[in-house]
Short mmCIF file of C-alpha atoms and ligand atoms in Angstrom, two decimals:
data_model
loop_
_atom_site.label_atom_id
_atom_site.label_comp_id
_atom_site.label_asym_id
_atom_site.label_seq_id
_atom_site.Cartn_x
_atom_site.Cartn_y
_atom_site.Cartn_z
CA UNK A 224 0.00 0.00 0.00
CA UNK A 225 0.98 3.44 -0.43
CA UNK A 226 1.93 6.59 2.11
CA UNK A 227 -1.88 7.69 0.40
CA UNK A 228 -3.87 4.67 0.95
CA UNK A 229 -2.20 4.20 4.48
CA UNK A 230 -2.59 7.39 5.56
CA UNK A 231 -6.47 7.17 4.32
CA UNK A 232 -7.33 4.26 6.04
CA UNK A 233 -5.50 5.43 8.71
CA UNK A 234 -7.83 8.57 9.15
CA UNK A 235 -10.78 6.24 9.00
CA UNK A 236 -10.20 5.59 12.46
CA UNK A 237 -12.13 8.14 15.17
CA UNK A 238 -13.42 9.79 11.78
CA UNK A 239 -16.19 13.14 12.03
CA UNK A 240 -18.50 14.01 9.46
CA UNK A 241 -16.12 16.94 9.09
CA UNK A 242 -13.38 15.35 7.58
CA UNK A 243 -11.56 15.02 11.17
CA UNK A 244 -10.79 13.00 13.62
CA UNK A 245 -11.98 12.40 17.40
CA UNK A 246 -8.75 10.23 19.05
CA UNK A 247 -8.30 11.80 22.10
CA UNK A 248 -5.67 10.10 24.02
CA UNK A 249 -6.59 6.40 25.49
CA UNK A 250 -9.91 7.39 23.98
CA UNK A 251 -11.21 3.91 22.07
CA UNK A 252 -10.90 5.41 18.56
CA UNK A 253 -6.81 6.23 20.19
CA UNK A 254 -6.51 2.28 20.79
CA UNK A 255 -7.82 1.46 17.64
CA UNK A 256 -5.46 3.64 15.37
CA UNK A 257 -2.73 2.19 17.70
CA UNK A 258 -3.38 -1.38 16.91
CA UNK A 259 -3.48 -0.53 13.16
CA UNK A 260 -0.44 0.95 13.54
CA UNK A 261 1.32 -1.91 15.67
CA UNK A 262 -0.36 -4.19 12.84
CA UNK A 263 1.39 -2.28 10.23
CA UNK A 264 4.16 -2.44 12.25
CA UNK A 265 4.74 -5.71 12.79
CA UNK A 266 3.21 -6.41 8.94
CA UNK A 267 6.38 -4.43 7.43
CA UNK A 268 8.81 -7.18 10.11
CA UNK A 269 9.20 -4.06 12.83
CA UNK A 270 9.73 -5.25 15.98
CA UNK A 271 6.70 -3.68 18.33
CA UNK A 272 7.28 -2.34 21.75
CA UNK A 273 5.15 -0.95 24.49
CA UNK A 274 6.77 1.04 27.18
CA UNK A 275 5.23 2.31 30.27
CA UNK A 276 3.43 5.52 29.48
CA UNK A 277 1.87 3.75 26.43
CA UNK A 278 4.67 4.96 23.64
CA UNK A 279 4.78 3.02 20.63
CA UNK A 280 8.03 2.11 19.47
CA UNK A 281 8.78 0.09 15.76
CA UNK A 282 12.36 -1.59 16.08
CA UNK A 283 14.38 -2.13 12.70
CA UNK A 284 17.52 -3.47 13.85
CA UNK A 285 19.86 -2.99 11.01
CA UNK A 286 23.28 -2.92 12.92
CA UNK A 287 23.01 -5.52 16.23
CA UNK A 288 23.48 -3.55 19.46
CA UNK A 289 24.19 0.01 18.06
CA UNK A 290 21.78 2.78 19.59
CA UNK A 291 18.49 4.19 17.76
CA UNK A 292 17.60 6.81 15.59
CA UNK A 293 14.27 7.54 16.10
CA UNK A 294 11.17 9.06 14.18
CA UNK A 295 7.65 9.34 14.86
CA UNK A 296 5.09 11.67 16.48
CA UNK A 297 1.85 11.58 17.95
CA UNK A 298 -1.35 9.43 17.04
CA UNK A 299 -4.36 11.31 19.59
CA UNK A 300 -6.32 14.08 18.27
CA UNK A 301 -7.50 17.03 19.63
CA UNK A 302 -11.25 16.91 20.38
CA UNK A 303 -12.82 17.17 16.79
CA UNK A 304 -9.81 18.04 15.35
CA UNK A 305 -7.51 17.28 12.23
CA UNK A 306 -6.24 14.31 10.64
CA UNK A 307 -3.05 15.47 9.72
CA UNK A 308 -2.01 16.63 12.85
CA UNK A 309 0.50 14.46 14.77
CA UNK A 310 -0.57 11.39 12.58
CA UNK A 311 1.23 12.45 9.33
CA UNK A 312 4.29 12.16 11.46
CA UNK A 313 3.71 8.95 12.85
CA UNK A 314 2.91 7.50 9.68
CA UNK A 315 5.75 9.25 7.36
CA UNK A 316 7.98 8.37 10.04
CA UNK A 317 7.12 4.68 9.58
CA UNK A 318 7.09 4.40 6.25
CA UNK A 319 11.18 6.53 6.86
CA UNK A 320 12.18 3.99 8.60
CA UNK A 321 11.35 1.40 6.18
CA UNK A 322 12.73 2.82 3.30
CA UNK A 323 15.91 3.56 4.81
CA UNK A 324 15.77 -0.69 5.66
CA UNK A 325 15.28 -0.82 2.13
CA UNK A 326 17.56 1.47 0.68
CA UNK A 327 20.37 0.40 2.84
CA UNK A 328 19.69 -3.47 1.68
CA UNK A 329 19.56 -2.54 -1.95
CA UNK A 330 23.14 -0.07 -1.53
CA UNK A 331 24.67 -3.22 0.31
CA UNK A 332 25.36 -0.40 2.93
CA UNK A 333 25.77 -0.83 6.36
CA UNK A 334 23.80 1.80 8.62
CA UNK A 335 25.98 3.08 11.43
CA UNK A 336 22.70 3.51 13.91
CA UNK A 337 19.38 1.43 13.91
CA UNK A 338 15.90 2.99 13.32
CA UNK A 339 13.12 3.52 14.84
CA UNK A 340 9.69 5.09 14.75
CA UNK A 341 7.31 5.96 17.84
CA UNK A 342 3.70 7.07 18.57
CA UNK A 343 3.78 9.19 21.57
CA UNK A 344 1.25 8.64 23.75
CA UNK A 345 -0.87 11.94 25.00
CA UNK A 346 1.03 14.12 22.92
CA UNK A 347 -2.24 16.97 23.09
CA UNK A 348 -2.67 17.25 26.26
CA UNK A 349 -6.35 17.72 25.91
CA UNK A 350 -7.87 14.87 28.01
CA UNK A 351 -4.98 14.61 30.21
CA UNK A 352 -2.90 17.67 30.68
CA UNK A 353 0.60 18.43 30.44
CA UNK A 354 0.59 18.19 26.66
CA UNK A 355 3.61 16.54 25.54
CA UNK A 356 3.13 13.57 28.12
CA UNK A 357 4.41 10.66 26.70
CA UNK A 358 7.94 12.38 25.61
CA UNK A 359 8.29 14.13 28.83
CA UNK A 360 8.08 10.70 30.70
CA UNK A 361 10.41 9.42 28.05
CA UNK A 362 13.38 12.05 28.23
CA UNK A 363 12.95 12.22 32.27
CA UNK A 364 10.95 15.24 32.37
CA UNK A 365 7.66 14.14 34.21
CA UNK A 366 7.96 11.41 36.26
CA UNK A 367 5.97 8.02 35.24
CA UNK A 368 4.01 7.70 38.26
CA UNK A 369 3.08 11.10 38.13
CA UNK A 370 1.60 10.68 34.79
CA UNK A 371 -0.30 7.33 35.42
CA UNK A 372 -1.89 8.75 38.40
CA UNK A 373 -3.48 12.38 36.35
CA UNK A 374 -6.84 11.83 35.97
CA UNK A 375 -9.13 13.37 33.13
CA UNK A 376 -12.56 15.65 33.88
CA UNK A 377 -14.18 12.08 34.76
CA UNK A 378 -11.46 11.34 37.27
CA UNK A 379 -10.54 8.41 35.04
CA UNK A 380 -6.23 7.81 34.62
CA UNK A 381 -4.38 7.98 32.81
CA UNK A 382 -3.70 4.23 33.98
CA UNK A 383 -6.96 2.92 33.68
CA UNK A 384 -7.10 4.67 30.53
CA UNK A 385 -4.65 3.06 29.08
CA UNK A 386 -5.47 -0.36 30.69
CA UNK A 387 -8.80 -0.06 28.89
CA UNK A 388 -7.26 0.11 25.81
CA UNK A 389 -4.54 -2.28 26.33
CA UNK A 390 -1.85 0.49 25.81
CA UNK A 391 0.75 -0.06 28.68
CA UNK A 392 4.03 -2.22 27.90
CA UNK A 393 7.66 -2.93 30.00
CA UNK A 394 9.77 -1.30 27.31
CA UNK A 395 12.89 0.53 28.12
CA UNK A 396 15.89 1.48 27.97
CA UNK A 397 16.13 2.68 23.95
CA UNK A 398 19.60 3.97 23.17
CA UNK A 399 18.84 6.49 21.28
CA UNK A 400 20.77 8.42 19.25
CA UNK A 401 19.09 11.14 17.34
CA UNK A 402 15.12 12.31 16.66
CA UNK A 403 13.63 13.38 13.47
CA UNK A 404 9.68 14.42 13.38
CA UNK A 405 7.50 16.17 10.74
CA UNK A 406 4.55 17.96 11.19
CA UNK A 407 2.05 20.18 9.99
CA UNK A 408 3.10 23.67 10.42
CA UNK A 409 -0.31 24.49 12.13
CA UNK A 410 0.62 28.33 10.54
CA UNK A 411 0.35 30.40 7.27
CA UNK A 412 3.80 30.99 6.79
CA UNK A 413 4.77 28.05 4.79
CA UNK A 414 1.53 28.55 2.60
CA UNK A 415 1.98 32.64 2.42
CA UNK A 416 5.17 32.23 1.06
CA UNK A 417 4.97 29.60 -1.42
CA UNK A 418 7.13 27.43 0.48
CA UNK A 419 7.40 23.00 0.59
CA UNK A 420 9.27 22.34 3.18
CA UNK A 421 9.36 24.08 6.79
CA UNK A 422 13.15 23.73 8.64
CA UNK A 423 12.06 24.34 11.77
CA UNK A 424 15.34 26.16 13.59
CA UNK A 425 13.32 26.95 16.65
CA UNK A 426 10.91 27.47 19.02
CA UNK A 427 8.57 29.79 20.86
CA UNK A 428 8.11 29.70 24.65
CA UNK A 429 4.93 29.00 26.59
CA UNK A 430 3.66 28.84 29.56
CA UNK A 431 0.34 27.54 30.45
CA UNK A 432 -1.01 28.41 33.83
CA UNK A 433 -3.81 26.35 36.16
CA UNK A 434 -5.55 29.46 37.89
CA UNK A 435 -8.46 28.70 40.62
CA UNK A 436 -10.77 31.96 41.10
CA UNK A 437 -12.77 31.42 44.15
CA UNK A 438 -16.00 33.05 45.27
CA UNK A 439 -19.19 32.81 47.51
CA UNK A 440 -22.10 30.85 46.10
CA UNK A 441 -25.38 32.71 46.20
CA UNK A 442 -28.94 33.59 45.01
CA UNK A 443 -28.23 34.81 41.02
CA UNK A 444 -31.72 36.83 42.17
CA UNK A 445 -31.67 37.55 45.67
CA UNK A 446 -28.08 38.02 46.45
CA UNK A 447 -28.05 42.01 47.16
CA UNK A 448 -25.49 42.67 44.58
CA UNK A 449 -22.95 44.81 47.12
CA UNK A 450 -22.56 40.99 48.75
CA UNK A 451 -22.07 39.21 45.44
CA UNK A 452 -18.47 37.33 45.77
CA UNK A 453 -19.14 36.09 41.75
CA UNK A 454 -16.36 33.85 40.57
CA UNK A 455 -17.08 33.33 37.38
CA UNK A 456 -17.42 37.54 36.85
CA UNK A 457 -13.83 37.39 38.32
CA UNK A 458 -13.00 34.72 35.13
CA UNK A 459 -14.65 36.64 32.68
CA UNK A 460 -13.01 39.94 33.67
CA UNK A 461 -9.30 37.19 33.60
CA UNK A 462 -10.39 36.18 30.13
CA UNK A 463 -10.32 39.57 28.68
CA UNK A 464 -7.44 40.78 30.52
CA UNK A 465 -5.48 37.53 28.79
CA UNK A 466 -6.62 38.53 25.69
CA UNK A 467 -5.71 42.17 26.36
CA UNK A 468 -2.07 41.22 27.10
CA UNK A 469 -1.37 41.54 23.64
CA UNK A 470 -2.13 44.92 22.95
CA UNK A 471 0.67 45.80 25.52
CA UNK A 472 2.94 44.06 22.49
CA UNK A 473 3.84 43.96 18.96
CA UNK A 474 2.26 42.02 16.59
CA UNK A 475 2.81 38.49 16.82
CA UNK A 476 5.38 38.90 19.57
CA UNK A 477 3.04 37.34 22.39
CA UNK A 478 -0.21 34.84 21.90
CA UNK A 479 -2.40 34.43 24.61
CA UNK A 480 -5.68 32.38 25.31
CA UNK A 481 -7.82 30.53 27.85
CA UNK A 482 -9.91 27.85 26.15
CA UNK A 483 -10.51 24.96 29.03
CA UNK A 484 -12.36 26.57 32.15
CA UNK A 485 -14.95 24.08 34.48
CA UNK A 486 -17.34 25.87 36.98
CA UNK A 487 -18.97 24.90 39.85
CA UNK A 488 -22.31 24.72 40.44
CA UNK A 489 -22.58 25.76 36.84
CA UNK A 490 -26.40 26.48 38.26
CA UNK A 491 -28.44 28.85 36.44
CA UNK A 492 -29.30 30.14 39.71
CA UNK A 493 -26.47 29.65 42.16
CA UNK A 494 -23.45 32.18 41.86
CA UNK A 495 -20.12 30.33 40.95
CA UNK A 496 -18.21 29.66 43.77
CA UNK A 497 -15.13 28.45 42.17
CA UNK A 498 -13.67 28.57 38.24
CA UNK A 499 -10.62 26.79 37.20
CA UNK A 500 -9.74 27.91 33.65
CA UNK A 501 -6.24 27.14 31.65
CA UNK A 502 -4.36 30.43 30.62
CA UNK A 503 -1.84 29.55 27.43
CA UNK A 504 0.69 32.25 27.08
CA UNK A 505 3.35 32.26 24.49
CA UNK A 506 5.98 34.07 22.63
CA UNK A 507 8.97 34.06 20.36
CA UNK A 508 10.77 35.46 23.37
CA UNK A 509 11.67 34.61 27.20
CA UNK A 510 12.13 38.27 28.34
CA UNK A 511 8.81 38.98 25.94
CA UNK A 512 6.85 35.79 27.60
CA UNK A 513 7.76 36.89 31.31
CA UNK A 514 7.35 40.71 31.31
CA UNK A 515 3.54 39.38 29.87
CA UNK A 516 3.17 36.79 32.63
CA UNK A 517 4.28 39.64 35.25
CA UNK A 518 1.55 41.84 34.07
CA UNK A 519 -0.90 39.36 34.53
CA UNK A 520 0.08 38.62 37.77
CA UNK A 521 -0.27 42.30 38.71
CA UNK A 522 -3.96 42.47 36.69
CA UNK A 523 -4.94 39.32 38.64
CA UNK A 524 -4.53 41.12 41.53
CA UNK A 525 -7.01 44.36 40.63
CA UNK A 526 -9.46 41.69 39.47
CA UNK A 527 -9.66 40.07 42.25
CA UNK A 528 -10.21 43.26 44.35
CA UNK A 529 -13.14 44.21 42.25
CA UNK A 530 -14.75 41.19 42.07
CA UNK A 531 -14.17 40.33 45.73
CA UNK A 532 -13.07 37.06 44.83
CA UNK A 533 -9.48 35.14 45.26
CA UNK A 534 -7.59 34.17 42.33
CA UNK A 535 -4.38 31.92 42.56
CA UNK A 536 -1.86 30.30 40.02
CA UNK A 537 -1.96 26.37 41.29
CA UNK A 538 0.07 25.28 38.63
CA UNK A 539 2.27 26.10 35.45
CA UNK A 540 3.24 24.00 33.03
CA UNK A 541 6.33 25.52 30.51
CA UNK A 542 9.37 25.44 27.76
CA UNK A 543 11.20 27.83 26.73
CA UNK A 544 12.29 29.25 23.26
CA UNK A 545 15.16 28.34 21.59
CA UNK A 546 17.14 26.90 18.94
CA UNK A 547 16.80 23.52 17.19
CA UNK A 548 20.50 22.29 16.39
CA UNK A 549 21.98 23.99 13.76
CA UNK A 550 23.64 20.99 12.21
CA UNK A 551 20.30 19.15 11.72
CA UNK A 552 18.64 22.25 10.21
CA UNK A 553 21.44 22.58 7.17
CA UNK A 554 21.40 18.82 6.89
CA UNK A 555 17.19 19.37 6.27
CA UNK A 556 18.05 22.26 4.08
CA UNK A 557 20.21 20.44 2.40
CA UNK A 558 17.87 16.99 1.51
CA UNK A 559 15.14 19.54 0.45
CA UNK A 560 17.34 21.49 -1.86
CA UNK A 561 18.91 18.33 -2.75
CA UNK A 562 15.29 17.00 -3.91
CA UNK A 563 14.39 20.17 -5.16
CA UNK A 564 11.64 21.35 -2.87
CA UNK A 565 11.78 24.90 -1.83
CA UNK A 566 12.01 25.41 1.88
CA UNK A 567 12.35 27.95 4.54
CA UNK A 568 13.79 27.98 8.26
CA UNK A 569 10.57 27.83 10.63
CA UNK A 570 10.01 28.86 14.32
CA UNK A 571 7.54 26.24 15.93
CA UNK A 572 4.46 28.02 18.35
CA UNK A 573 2.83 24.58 18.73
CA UNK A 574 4.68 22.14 21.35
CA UNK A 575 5.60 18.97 19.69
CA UNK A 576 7.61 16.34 21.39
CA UNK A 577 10.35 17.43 19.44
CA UNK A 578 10.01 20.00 21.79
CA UNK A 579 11.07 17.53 24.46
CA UNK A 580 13.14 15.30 22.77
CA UNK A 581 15.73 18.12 21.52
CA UNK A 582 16.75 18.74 24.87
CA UNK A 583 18.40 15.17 25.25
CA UNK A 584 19.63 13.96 22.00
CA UNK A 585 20.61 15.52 18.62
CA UNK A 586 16.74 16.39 17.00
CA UNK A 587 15.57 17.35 13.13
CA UNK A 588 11.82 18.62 12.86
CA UNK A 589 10.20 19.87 9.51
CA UNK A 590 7.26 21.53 8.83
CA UNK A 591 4.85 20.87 5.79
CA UNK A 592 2.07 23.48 4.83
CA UNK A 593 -0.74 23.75 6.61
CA UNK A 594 -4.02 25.24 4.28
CA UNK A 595 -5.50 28.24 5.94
CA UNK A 596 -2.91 27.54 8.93
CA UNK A 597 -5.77 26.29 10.27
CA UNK A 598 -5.04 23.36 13.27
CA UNK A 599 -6.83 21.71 16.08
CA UNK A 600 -9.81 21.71 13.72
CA UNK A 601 -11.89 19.22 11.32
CA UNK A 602 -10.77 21.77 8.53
CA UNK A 603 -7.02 21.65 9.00
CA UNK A 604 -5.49 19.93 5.41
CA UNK A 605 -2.28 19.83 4.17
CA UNK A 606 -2.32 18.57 0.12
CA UNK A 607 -1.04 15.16 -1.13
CA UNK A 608 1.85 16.43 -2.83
CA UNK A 609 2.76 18.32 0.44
CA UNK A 610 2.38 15.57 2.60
CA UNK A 611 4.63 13.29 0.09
CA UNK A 612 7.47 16.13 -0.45
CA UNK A 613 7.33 16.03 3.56
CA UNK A 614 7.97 12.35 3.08
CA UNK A 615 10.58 12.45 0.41
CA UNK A 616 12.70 14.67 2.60
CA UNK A 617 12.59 13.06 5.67
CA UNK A 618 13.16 9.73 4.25
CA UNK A 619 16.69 11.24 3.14
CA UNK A 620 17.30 13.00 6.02
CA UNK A 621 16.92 9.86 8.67
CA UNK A 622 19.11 7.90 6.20
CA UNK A 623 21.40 10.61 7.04
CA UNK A 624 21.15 10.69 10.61
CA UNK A 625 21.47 6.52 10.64
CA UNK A 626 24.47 6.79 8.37
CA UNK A 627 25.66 8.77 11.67
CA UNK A 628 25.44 12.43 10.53
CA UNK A 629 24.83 14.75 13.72
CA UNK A 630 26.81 12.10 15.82
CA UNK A 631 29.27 14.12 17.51
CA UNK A 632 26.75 16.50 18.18
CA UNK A 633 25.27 14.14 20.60
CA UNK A 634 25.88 15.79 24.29
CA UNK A 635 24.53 12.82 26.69
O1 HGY B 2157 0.57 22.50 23.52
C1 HGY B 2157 0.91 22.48 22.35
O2 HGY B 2157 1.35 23.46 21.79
C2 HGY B 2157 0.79 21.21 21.53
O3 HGY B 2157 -0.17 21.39 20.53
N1 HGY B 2157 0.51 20.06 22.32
MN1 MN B 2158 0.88 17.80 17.08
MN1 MN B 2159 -1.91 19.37 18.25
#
């Protein structure tokens, strides 16, 4: 079968009448795309592994006992969301990894690294927050227990979750030795300018902050309104102040939303006593990101005065900007120009687990256009000749990286 008629029957799984996808992670439409893929897997003589945190690794073991290059991305979905995102690079990243198996068989060459390809688990963060969860367990970031034991809305785990679906394993200890991972650029740039193939060089900072505004319940009718301790008038007034942040900034120099918030009673005649809403701040800069987050802290502090009502940070999740290797970005440059597909250098706003896995071993990421920019949506697309120009280039570039380019750039 083809990249096409994989990656088609591959977005049959948790399909919306919208041309999405519903696969939130653990979800049953997740386990299902994840025993496709392990089926695929194992069809095309991978060996399949299962580690902890659910991460799906395919093993080609081309040199006997030498450390892993590794490729892949995420298989869960956003809630009624796109098809392209995460998956594309799960499934590109497969079909990599085979043809550089193949390519070294029919060159007689000898590989200097293996290869492998992964699905993170709970790479959206959506059901089960931090985003990025699977990676972040991987590279040491968030500790495994800590992740089994978060619980979604429902209070279900993320162990049970997983359990349900049959998605925990004993895998460990992967030597790896370098990361490659495309993705949708979930942006306009690529698209604006005309431009294949995204080299992403960098990436934005963000910080996402838990904040808990507490207030009184009472009678929506009969409450005198000088008593009135309303939380969720203290989130609404925090909503707009978040998106008001930016005005204090150039364009494009700071993003800011808050798009998850639960309230309780949520009674239609019972004053909120308590809101918990997720504020996502992010920039192209640290100074940039942390004079906005000051600001808010200082803004939280009038709101809460005028809506007689306490509002606290109780948790913050983060990464901060920065470059991807150098090295890996010519090499990229270098495959697309090679292959003749025009490409730009790209800064990343989206987290990816690139994100993670660049700050342990040597790490490549591309971008490939995303129509409208639009992500996180049943609209987002990205064209068949994108998605296979994406493919072309990081087929070449992993059989660079197992030939053992970008090997003494590794630091651990
Ligand atoms: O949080 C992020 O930016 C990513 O989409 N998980
Ligand atoms: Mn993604
Ligand atoms: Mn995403």
């Amino acid at each position: 079968m083809s990249f096409l008629d994989d990656f088609r029957t591959m977005s049959t799984f948790g399909a919306t009448p919208g041309g999405g996808v519903e696969r939130q992670a653990a979800s049953a439409a997740d386990g299902e795309t994840r025993r496709w893929f392990g089926g695929w897997l194992a069809e095309q003589g991978f060996r399949v592994e299962v580690d902890a945190i659910g991460n799906i690794f395919g093993l080609l073991e081309l040199v006997p006992g030498a450390p892993y290059v590794l490729v892949g991305s995420h298989l869960d979905s956003q809630p009624l969301a796109g098809r392209f995102d995460g998956a594309y690079g799960v499934l590109a990243g497969a079909h990599a990894a085979r043809s550089v198996r193949d390519r070294a068989a029919a060159e007689g060459a000898t590989p200097r690294f293996n290869v492998a390809v992964v699905d993170w688990f709970n790479e959206e963060g959506s059901r089960f927050k931090p985003s990025m969860m699977g990676s972040a367990v991987h590279i040491g970031r968030l500790p495994l227990e800590t992740a089994l034991a978060t619980t979604d809305p429902r209070g279900v785990s993320v162990a049970d979750a997983l359990d349900a679906i049959g998605g925990r394993g004993e895998f460990t200890g992967l030597d790896v030795s370098a990361y490659a991972e495309i993705h949708v650029e979930q942006g306009r740039e690529l698209e604006a300018t005309g431009t294949t193939i995204g080299l992403v060089a960098s990436t934005w900072t963000a910080q996402k902050l838990e904040v808990v505004v507490t207030g009184e319940q009472a009678h929506t009718g009969a409450a005198p309104m000088a008593d009135r301790r309303d939380a969720l008038f203290g989130a609404a007034k925090l909503i707009v102040a978040v998106r008001e942040l930016i005005d204090g900034f150039e364009v494009e120099q700071l993003h800011t939303a808050v798009s998850e918030m639960y309230l309780d009673p949520n009674s239609p005649v019972a004053l909120a006593r308590e809101v918990r809403m997720l504020v996502d701040i992010r920039s192209p800069r640290q100074d940039l990101l942390e004079t906005a987050v000051a600001r808010l802290r200082t803004t939280i502090g009038s709101i809460a005065a005028e809506a007689r009502v306490e509002i606290d940070i109780v948790d913050v999740v983060e990464w901060s900007s920065g470059p991807f290797l150098e090295a890996g970005v010519l090499l990229a440059g270098e495959e697309a120009a090679r292959l003749g597909y025009s490409h730009r250098r790209s800064a990343t706003v989206a987290g990816h687990d690139a994100t993670n896995l660049k700050e342990v071993v040597p790490t490549v990421m591309l971008f490939v256009p995303s129509v409208d920019g639009i992500s996180h949506n049943e609209r987002e697309f990205t064209s068949d000749d994108d998605l296979l120009a994406g493919l072309d280039v990081l087929q070449s570039v992993l059989y660079r990286l197992c030939a053992g380019e970008l090997e003494t750039e590794r630091t651990s």
